Amino acid sequence: MIKNQCMDDKAYMEDSLTSQKTITSTYNTFTNECEHPNLRTDFLNILKEEHNIQNDIYTQMSQRGWYSPTQADQTKIDTVKQKFTSI
């Protein structure tokens, strides 16, 4: 049993970012599966808001040095570009 284990700010932000990624994925699915135009528009609006929240969390984490994606190697980028250009 773990006693008095607390999350620090970084852990809260990581959890929030992961949650937002799940939320946007779910709303994206809802939007794709929606048949009614007005409801689809509502889902699109909510999806945009959720993406904005996700970006805000990412920006805050990035500014604190808690989230810094690694840049892709240029040769890997070129390989993928070639792969999809030939399709």
PDB file of N, CA and C in Angstrom:
ATOM      1  N   MET A   1       0.843  -1.185   0.000  1.00  0.00           N
ATOM      2  CA  MET A   1       0.000   0.000   0.000  1.00  0.00           C
ATOM      3  C   MET A   1       0.887   1.247   0.000  1.00  0.00           C
ATOM      4  N   ILE A   2       0.559   2.188  -0.874  1.00  0.00           N
ATOM      5  CA  ILE A   2       1.329   3.429  -0.968  1.00  0.00           C
ATOM      6  C   ILE A   2       0.626   4.501  -0.136  1.00  0.00           C
ATOM      7  N   LYS A   3       1.366   5.074   0.783  1.00  0.00           N
ATOM      8  CA  LYS A   3       0.795   6.115   1.636  1.00  0.00           C
ATOM      9  C   LYS A   3       1.296   7.479   1.209  1.00  0.00           C
ATOM     10  N   ASN A   4       0.398   8.458   1.255  1.00  0.00           N
ATOM     11  CA  ASN A   4       0.744   9.857   1.044  1.00  0.00           C
ATOM     12  C   ASN A   4       1.498  10.115  -0.260  1.00  0.00           C
ATOM     13  N   GLN A   5       1.181   9.361  -1.297  1.00  0.00           N
ATOM     14  CA  GLN A   5       1.831   9.611  -2.573  1.00  0.00           C
ATOM     15  C   GLN A   5       1.030  10.700  -3.286  1.00  0.00           C
ATOM     16  N   CYS A   6       1.697  11.806  -3.576  1.00  0.00           N
ATOM     17  CA  CYS A   6       1.042  12.947  -4.198  1.00  0.00           C
ATOM     18  C   CYS A   6       1.597  13.174  -5.590  1.00  0.00           C
ATOM     19  N   MET A   7       0.752  13.694  -6.438  1.00  0.00           N
ATOM     20  CA  MET A   7       1.199  14.069  -7.781  1.00  0.00           C
ATOM     21  C   MET A   7       1.735  15.490  -7.726  1.00  0.00           C
ATOM     22  N   ASP A   8       2.848  15.709  -8.409  1.00  0.00           N
ATOM     23  CA  ASP A   8       3.362  17.064  -8.510  1.00  0.00           C
ATOM     24  C   ASP A   8       2.735  17.742  -9.735  1.00  0.00           C
ATOM     25  N   ASP A   9       3.084  19.010  -9.947  1.00  0.00           N
ATOM     26  CA  ASP A   9       2.490  19.769 -11.046  1.00  0.00           C
ATOM     27  C   ASP A   9       2.743  19.112 -12.399  1.00  0.00           C
ATOM     28  N   LYS A  10       3.947  18.598 -12.581  1.00  0.00           N
ATOM     29  CA  LYS A  10       4.287  17.959 -13.851  1.00  0.00           C
ATOM     30  C   LYS A  10       3.397  16.736 -14.094  1.00  0.00           C
ATOM     31  N   ALA A  11       3.198  15.935 -13.070  1.00  0.00           N
ATOM     32  CA  ALA A  11       2.353  14.745 -13.197  1.00  0.00           C
ATOM     33  C   ALA A  11       0.910  15.126 -13.523  1.00  0.00           C
ATOM     34  N   TYR A  12       0.401  16.191 -12.895  1.00  0.00           N
ATOM     35  CA  TYR A  12      -0.951  16.664 -13.206  1.00  0.00           C
ATOM     36  C   TYR A  12      -1.051  17.110 -14.665  1.00  0.00           C
ATOM     37  N   MET A  13      -0.037  17.823 -15.120  1.00  0.00           N
ATOM     38  CA  MET A  13      -0.047  18.297 -16.502  1.00  0.00           C
ATOM     39  C   MET A  13       0.058  17.133 -17.480  1.00  0.00           C
ATOM     40  N   GLU A  14       0.897  16.153 -17.182  1.00  0.00           N
ATOM     41  CA  GLU A  14       1.006  14.976 -18.042  1.00  0.00           C
ATOM     42  C   GLU A  14      -0.322  14.233 -18.111  1.00  0.00           C
ATOM     43  N   ASP A  15      -0.974  14.096 -16.965  1.00  0.00           N
ATOM     44  CA  ASP A  15      -2.276  13.430 -16.917  1.00  0.00           C
ATOM     45  C   ASP A  15      -3.316  14.216 -17.703  1.00  0.00           C
ATOM     46  N   SER A  16      -3.286  15.539 -17.573  1.00  0.00           N
ATOM     47  CA  SER A  16      -4.231  16.391 -18.303  1.00  0.00           C
ATOM     48  C   SER A  16      -4.014  16.293 -19.807  1.00  0.00           C
ATOM     49  N   LEU A  17      -2.756  16.287 -20.230  1.00  0.00           N
ATOM     50  CA  LEU A  17      -2.459  16.187 -21.656  1.00  0.00           C
ATOM     51  C   LEU A  17      -2.915  14.842 -22.211  1.00  0.00           C
ATOM     52  N   THR A  18      -2.651  13.777 -21.481  1.00  0.00           N
ATOM     53  CA  THR A  18      -3.097  12.452 -21.909  1.00  0.00           C
ATOM     54  C   THR A  18      -4.620  12.399 -21.987  1.00  0.00           C
ATOM     55  N   SER A  19      -5.282  12.991 -21.018  1.00  0.00           N
ATOM     56  CA  SER A  19      -6.749  13.028 -21.023  1.00  0.00           C
ATOM     57  C   SER A  19      -7.278  13.798 -22.233  1.00  0.00           C
ATOM     58  N   GLN A  20      -6.659  14.924 -22.526  1.00  0.00           N
ATOM     59  CA  GLN A  20      -7.097  15.727 -23.677  1.00  0.00           C
ATOM     60  C   GLN A  20      -6.907  14.964 -24.988  1.00  0.00           C
ATOM     61  N   LYS A  21      -5.828  14.216 -25.092  1.00  0.00           N
ATOM     62  CA  LYS A  21      -5.606  13.417 -26.293  1.00  0.00           C
ATOM     63  C   LYS A  21      -6.715  12.382 -26.455  1.00  0.00           C
ATOM     64  N   THR A  22      -7.125  11.781 -25.349  1.00  0.00           N
ATOM     65  CA  THR A  22      -8.218  10.800 -25.385  1.00  0.00           C
ATOM     66  C   THR A  22      -9.537  11.480 -25.745  1.00  0.00           C
ATOM     67  N   ILE A  23      -9.787  12.629 -25.147  1.00  0.00           N
ATOM     68  CA  ILE A  23     -11.024  13.364 -25.406  1.00  0.00           C
ATOM     69  C   ILE A  23     -11.115  13.766 -26.870  1.00  0.00           C
ATOM     70  N   THR A  24     -10.031  14.319 -27.433  1.00  0.00           N
ATOM     71  CA  THR A  24     -10.083  14.732 -28.841  1.00  0.00           C
ATOM     72  C   THR A  24     -10.252  13.531 -29.756  1.00  0.00           C
ATOM     73  N   SER A  25      -9.644  12.436 -29.428  1.00  0.00           N
ATOM     74  CA  SER A  25      -9.810  11.225 -30.228  1.00  0.00           C
ATOM     75  C   SER A  25     -11.268  10.757 -30.209  1.00  0.00           C
ATOM     76  N   THR A  26     -11.875  10.814 -29.036  1.00  0.00           N
ATOM     77  CA  THR A  26     -13.265  10.385 -28.901  1.00  0.00           C
ATOM     78  C   THR A  26     -14.210  11.313 -29.665  1.00  0.00           C
ATOM     79  N   TYR A  27     -14.036  12.623 -29.507  1.00  0.00           N
ATOM     80  CA  TYR A  27     -14.886  13.555 -30.246  1.00  0.00           C
ATOM     81  C   TYR A  27     -14.661  13.451 -31.756  1.00  0.00           C
ATOM     82  N   ASN A  28     -13.451  13.144 -32.163  1.00  0.00           N
ATOM     83  CA  ASN A  28     -13.188  12.948 -33.582  1.00  0.00           C
ATOM     84  C   ASN A  28     -14.000  11.764 -34.106  1.00  0.00           C
ATOM     85  N   THR A  29     -14.026  10.681 -33.345  1.00  0.00           N
ATOM     86  CA  THR A  29     -14.822   9.516 -33.739  1.00  0.00           C
ATOM     87  C   THR A  29     -16.305   9.869 -33.782  1.00  0.00           C
ATOM     88  N   PHE A  30     -16.788  10.564 -32.761  1.00  0.00           N
ATOM     89  CA  PHE A  30     -18.196  10.980 -32.744  1.00  0.00           C
ATOM     90  C   PHE A  30     -18.524  11.796 -33.989  1.00  0.00           C
ATOM     91  N   THR A  31     -17.641  12.722 -34.326  1.00  0.00           N
ATOM     92  CA  THR A  31     -17.861  13.590 -35.480  1.00  0.00           C
ATOM     93  C   THR A  31     -17.888  12.783 -36.776  1.00  0.00           C
ATOM     94  N   ASN A  32     -16.967  11.869 -36.910  1.00  0.00           N
ATOM     95  CA  ASN A  32     -16.911  11.051 -38.117  1.00  0.00           C
ATOM     96  C   ASN A  32     -18.143  10.167 -38.281  1.00  0.00           C
ATOM     97  N   GLU A  33     -18.721   9.736 -37.179  1.00  0.00           N
ATOM     98  CA  GLU A  33     -19.854   8.815 -37.223  1.00  0.00           C
ATOM     99  C   GLU A  33     -21.207   9.528 -37.199  1.00  0.00           C
ATOM    100  N   CYS A  34     -21.199  10.832 -37.068  1.00  0.00           N
ATOM    101  CA  CYS A  34     -22.448  11.577 -36.902  1.00  0.00           C
ATOM    102  C   CYS A  34     -23.145  11.810 -38.240  1.00  0.00           C
ATOM    103  N   GLU A  35     -24.423  11.516 -38.269  1.00  0.00           N
ATOM    104  CA  GLU A  35     -25.200  11.677 -39.499  1.00  0.00           C
ATOM    105  C   GLU A  35     -25.948  13.008 -39.545  1.00  0.00           C
ATOM    106  N   HIS A  36     -26.382  13.497 -38.414  1.00  0.00           N
ATOM    107  CA  HIS A  36     -27.189  14.719 -38.370  1.00  0.00           C
ATOM    108  C   HIS A  36     -26.278  15.943 -38.514  1.00  0.00           C
ATOM    109  N   PRO A  37     -26.523  16.799 -39.515  1.00  0.00           N
ATOM    110  CA  PRO A  37     -25.632  17.942 -39.785  1.00  0.00           C
ATOM    111  C   PRO A  37     -25.446  18.895 -38.605  1.00  0.00           C
ATOM    112  N   ASN A  38     -26.516  19.222 -37.905  1.00  0.00           N
ATOM    113  CA  ASN A  38     -26.397  20.168 -36.786  1.00  0.00           C
ATOM    114  C   ASN A  38     -25.597  19.577 -35.630  1.00  0.00           C
ATOM    115  N   LEU A  39     -25.843  18.305 -35.352  1.00  0.00           N
ATOM    116  CA  LEU A  39     -25.086  17.650 -34.292  1.00  0.00           C
ATOM    117  C   LEU A  39     -23.618  17.513 -34.692  1.00  0.00           C
ATOM    118  N   ARG A  40     -23.371  17.221 -35.957  1.00  0.00           N
ATOM    119  CA  ARG A  40     -21.989  17.127 -36.452  1.00  0.00           C
ATOM    120  C   ARG A  40     -21.273  18.471 -36.282  1.00  0.00           C
ATOM    121  N   THR A  41     -21.965  19.556 -36.578  1.00  0.00           N
ATOM    122  CA  THR A  41     -21.387  20.888 -36.394  1.00  0.00           C
ATOM    123  C   THR A  41     -21.058  21.133 -34.924  1.00  0.00           C
ATOM    124  N   ASP A  42     -21.954  20.717 -34.040  1.00  0.00           N
ATOM    125  CA  ASP A  42     -21.695  20.862 -32.606  1.00  0.00           C
ATOM    126  C   ASP A  42     -20.466  20.064 -32.187  1.00  0.00           C
ATOM    127  N   PHE A  43     -20.371  18.827 -32.675  1.00  0.00           N
ATOM    128  CA  PHE A  43     -19.199  18.007 -32.358  1.00  0.00           C
ATOM    129  C   PHE A  43     -17.920  18.648 -32.892  1.00  0.00           C
ATOM    130  N   LEU A  44     -17.972  19.204 -34.084  1.00  0.00           N
ATOM    131  CA  LEU A  44     -16.795  19.873 -34.649  1.00  0.00           C
ATOM    132  C   LEU A  44     -16.372  21.062 -33.793  1.00  0.00           C
ATOM    133  N   ASN A  45     -17.346  21.821 -33.318  1.00  0.00           N
ATOM    134  CA  ASN A  45     -17.038  22.965 -32.449  1.00  0.00           C
ATOM    135  C   ASN A  45     -16.411  22.511 -31.134  1.00  0.00           C
ATOM    136  N   ILE A  46     -16.984  21.459 -30.539  1.00  0.00           N
ATOM    137  CA  ILE A  46     -16.426  20.930 -29.294  1.00  0.00           C
ATOM    138  C   ILE A  46     -15.026  20.385 -29.538  1.00  0.00           C
ATOM    139  N   LEU A  47     -14.849  19.686 -30.662  1.00  0.00           N
ATOM    140  CA  LEU A  47     -13.538  19.130 -31.001  1.00  0.00           C
ATOM    141  C   LEU A  47     -12.489  20.232 -31.112  1.00  0.00           C
ATOM    142  N   LYS A  48     -12.863  21.338 -31.755  1.00  0.00           N
ATOM    143  CA  LYS A  48     -11.935  22.468 -31.874  1.00  0.00           C
ATOM    144  C   LYS A  48     -11.580  23.019 -30.489  1.00  0.00           C
ATOM    145  N   GLU A  49     -12.570  23.174 -29.626  1.00  0.00           N
ATOM    146  CA  GLU A  49     -12.309  23.666 -28.270  1.00  0.00           C
ATOM    147  C   GLU A  49     -11.378  22.728 -27.511  1.00  0.00           C
ATOM    148  N   GLU A  50     -11.612  21.433 -27.646  1.00  0.00           N
ATOM    149  CA  GLU A  50     -10.777  20.456 -26.943  1.00  0.00           C
ATOM    150  C   GLU A  50      -9.345  20.467 -27.479  1.00  0.00           C
ATOM    151  N   HIS A  51      -9.188  20.645 -28.800  1.00  0.00           N
ATOM    152  CA  HIS A  51      -7.841  20.761 -29.358  1.00  0.00           C
ATOM    153  C   HIS A  51      -7.142  22.021 -28.839  1.00  0.00           C
ATOM    154  N   ASN A  52      -7.888  23.093 -28.683  1.00  0.00           N
ATOM    155  CA  ASN A  52      -7.307  24.324 -28.132  1.00  0.00           C
ATOM    156  C   ASN A  52      -6.847  24.113 -26.692  1.00  0.00           C
ATOM    157  N   ILE A  53      -7.642  23.400 -25.905  1.00  0.00           N
ATOM    158  CA  ILE A  53      -7.258  23.088 -24.521  1.00  0.00           C
ATOM    159  C   ILE A  53      -5.994  22.230 -24.522  1.00  0.00           C
ATOM    160  N   GLN A  54      -5.984  21.228 -25.396  1.00  0.00           N
ATOM    161  CA  GLN A  54      -4.801  20.365 -25.495  1.00  0.00           C
ATOM    162  C   GLN A  54      -3.562  21.181 -25.843  1.00  0.00           C
ATOM    163  N   ASN A  55      -3.702  22.109 -26.782  1.00  0.00           N
ATOM    164  CA  ASN A  55      -2.572  22.948 -27.168  1.00  0.00           C
ATOM    165  C   ASN A  55      -2.120  23.850 -26.023  1.00  0.00           C
ATOM    166  N   ASP A  56      -3.069  24.378 -25.265  1.00  0.00           N
ATOM    167  CA  ASP A  56      -2.721  25.217 -24.108  1.00  0.00           C
ATOM    168  C   ASP A  56      -1.900  24.421 -23.081  1.00  0.00           C
ATOM    169  N   ILE A  57      -2.321  23.192 -22.828  1.00  0.00           N
ATOM    170  CA  ILE A  57      -1.592  22.352 -21.877  1.00  0.00           C
ATOM    171  C   ILE A  57      -0.198  22.055 -22.410  1.00  0.00           C
ATOM    172  N   TYR A  58      -0.124  21.688 -23.693  1.00  0.00           N
ATOM    173  CA  TYR A  58       1.181  21.417 -24.311  1.00  0.00           C
ATOM    174  C   TYR A  58       2.096  22.641 -24.192  1.00  0.00           C
ATOM    175  N   THR A  59       1.564  23.816 -24.509  1.00  0.00           N
ATOM    176  CA  THR A  59       2.359  25.044 -24.463  1.00  0.00           C
ATOM    177  C   THR A  59       2.897  25.286 -23.058  1.00  0.00           C
ATOM    178  N   GLN A  60       2.046  25.123 -22.051  1.00  0.00           N
ATOM    179  CA  GLN A  60       2.483  25.312 -20.663  1.00  0.00           C
ATOM    180  C   GLN A  60       3.567  24.312 -20.279  1.00  0.00           C
ATOM    181  N   MET A  61       3.387  23.069 -20.692  1.00  0.00           N
ATOM    182  CA  MET A  61       4.385  22.041 -20.376  1.00  0.00           C
ATOM    183  C   MET A  61       5.704  22.332 -21.103  1.00  0.00           C
ATOM    184  N   SER A  62       5.602  22.743 -22.344  1.00  0.00           N
ATOM    185  CA  SER A  62       6.792  23.041 -23.140  1.00  0.00           C
ATOM    186  C   SER A  62       7.571  24.206 -22.539  1.00  0.00           C
ATOM    187  N   GLN A  63       6.857  25.245 -22.112  1.00  0.00           N
ATOM    188  CA  GLN A  63       7.503  26.402 -21.505  1.00  0.00           C
ATOM    189  C   GLN A  63       8.232  26.047 -20.218  1.00  0.00           C
ATOM    190  N   ARG A  64       7.750  25.026 -19.521  1.00  0.00           N
ATOM    191  CA  ARG A  64       8.385  24.592 -18.274  1.00  0.00           C
ATOM    192  C   ARG A  64       9.471  23.530 -18.514  1.00  0.00           C
ATOM    193  N   GLY A  65       9.633  23.130 -19.777  1.00  0.00           N
ATOM    194  CA  GLY A  65      10.624  22.114 -20.097  1.00  0.00           C
ATOM    195  C   GLY A  65      10.168  20.702 -19.772  1.00  0.00           C
ATOM    196  N   TRP A  66       8.856  20.511 -19.624  1.00  0.00           N
ATOM    197  CA  TRP A  66       8.313  19.207 -19.261  1.00  0.00           C
ATOM    198  C   TRP A  66       7.889  18.376 -20.463  1.00  0.00           C
ATOM    199  N   TYR A  67       7.866  18.984 -21.637  1.00  0.00           N
ATOM    200  CA  TYR A  67       7.443  18.262 -22.835  1.00  0.00           C
ATOM    201  C   TYR A  67       8.204  18.843 -24.010  1.00  0.00           C
ATOM    202  N   SER A  68       9.093  18.062 -24.539  1.00  0.00           N
ATOM    203  CA  SER A  68       9.857  18.531 -25.686  1.00  0.00           C
ATOM    204  C   SER A  68      10.037  17.375 -26.670  1.00  0.00           C
ATOM    205  N   PRO A  69       9.147  17.297 -27.651  1.00  0.00           N
ATOM    206  CA  PRO A  69       9.248  16.224 -28.639  1.00  0.00           C
ATOM    207  C   PRO A  69      10.584  16.285 -29.371  1.00  0.00           C
ATOM    208  N   THR A  70      11.112  15.138 -29.673  1.00  0.00           N
ATOM    209  CA  THR A  70      12.368  15.094 -30.409  1.00  0.00           C
ATOM    210  C   THR A  70      12.097  15.310 -31.888  1.00  0.00           C
ATOM    211  N   GLN A  71      13.015  15.981 -32.544  1.00  0.00           N
ATOM    212  CA  GLN A  71      12.864  16.216 -33.972  1.00  0.00           C
ATOM    213  C   GLN A  71      13.206  14.952 -34.739  1.00  0.00           C
ATOM    214  N   ALA A  72      12.460  14.719 -35.814  1.00  0.00           N
ATOM    215  CA  ALA A  72      12.711  13.558 -36.652  1.00  0.00           C
ATOM    216  C   ALA A  72      13.978  13.771 -37.474  1.00  0.00           C
ATOM    217  N   ASP A  73      14.696  12.702 -37.665  1.00  0.00           N
ATOM    218  CA  ASP A  73      15.898  12.717 -38.490  1.00  0.00           C
ATOM    219  C   ASP A  73      15.495  12.999 -39.943  1.00  0.00           C
ATOM    220  N   GLN A  74      16.205  13.887 -40.609  1.00  0.00           N
ATOM    221  CA  GLN A  74      15.854  14.284 -41.981  1.00  0.00           C
ATOM    222  C   GLN A  74      15.840  13.103 -42.943  1.00  0.00           C
ATOM    223  N   THR A  75      16.729  12.142 -42.755  1.00  0.00           N
ATOM    224  CA  THR A  75      16.721  10.982 -43.659  1.00  0.00           C
ATOM    225  C   THR A  75      15.455  10.156 -43.486  1.00  0.00           C
ATOM    226  N   LYS A  76      14.962  10.055 -42.264  1.00  0.00           N
ATOM    227  CA  LYS A  76      13.696   9.344 -42.030  1.00  0.00           C
ATOM    228  C   LYS A  76      12.525  10.096 -42.665  1.00  0.00           C
ATOM    229  N   ILE A  77      12.545  11.413 -42.578  1.00  0.00           N
ATOM    230  CA  ILE A  77      11.504  12.225 -43.205  1.00  0.00           C
ATOM    231  C   ILE A  77      11.515  12.010 -44.715  1.00  0.00           C
ATOM    232  N   ASP A  78      12.697  12.051 -45.310  1.00  0.00           N
ATOM    233  CA  ASP A  78      12.824  11.854 -46.761  1.00  0.00           C
ATOM    234  C   ASP A  78      12.349  10.476 -47.192  1.00  0.00           C
ATOM    235  N   THR A  79      12.658   9.459 -46.387  1.00  0.00           N
ATOM    236  CA  THR A  79      12.228   8.091 -46.700  1.00  0.00           C
ATOM    237  C   THR A  79      10.700   7.987 -46.699  1.00  0.00           C
ATOM    238  N   VAL A  80      10.063   8.570 -45.708  1.00  0.00           N
ATOM    239  CA  VAL A  80       8.606   8.539 -45.627  1.00  0.00           C
ATOM    240  C   VAL A  80       7.992   9.327 -46.780  1.00  0.00           C
ATOM    241  N   LYS A  81       8.578  10.477 -47.099  1.00  0.00           N
ATOM    242  CA  LYS A  81       8.064  11.280 -48.219  1.00  0.00           C
ATOM    243  C   LYS A  81       8.136  10.487 -49.517  1.00  0.00           C
ATOM    244  N   GLN A  82       9.240   9.801 -49.724  1.00  0.00           N
ATOM    245  CA  GLN A  82       9.383   8.993 -50.935  1.00  0.00           C
ATOM    246  C   GLN A  82       8.354   7.875 -50.970  1.00  0.00           C
ATOM    247  N   LYS A  83       8.134   7.239 -49.845  1.00  0.00           N
ATOM    248  CA  LYS A  83       7.185   6.138 -49.755  1.00  0.00           C
ATOM    249  C   LYS A  83       5.783   6.590 -50.176  1.00  0.00           C
ATOM    250  N   PHE A  84       5.357   7.728 -49.673  1.00  0.00           N
ATOM    251  CA  PHE A  84       4.003   8.180 -49.954  1.00  0.00           C
ATOM    252  C   PHE A  84       3.889   8.920 -51.286  1.00  0.00           C
ATOM    253  N   THR A  85       4.981   9.409 -51.811  1.00  0.00           N
ATOM    254  CA  THR A  85       4.960  10.053 -53.115  1.00  0.00           C
ATOM    255  C   THR A  85       4.742   9.017 -54.214  1.00  0.00           C
ATOM    256  N   SER A  86       5.246   7.812 -53.985  1.00  0.00           N
ATOM    257  CA  SER A  86       5.131   6.773 -54.996  1.00  0.00           C
ATOM    258  C   SER A  86       3.757   6.102 -55.032  1.00  0.00           C
ATOM    259  N   ILE A  87       2.913   6.399 -54.078  1.00  0.00           N
ATOM    260  CA  ILE A  87       1.582   5.784 -54.036  1.00  0.00           C
ATOM    261  C   ILE A  87       0.659   6.411 -55.052  1.00  0.00           C
TER     262      ILE A  87
END
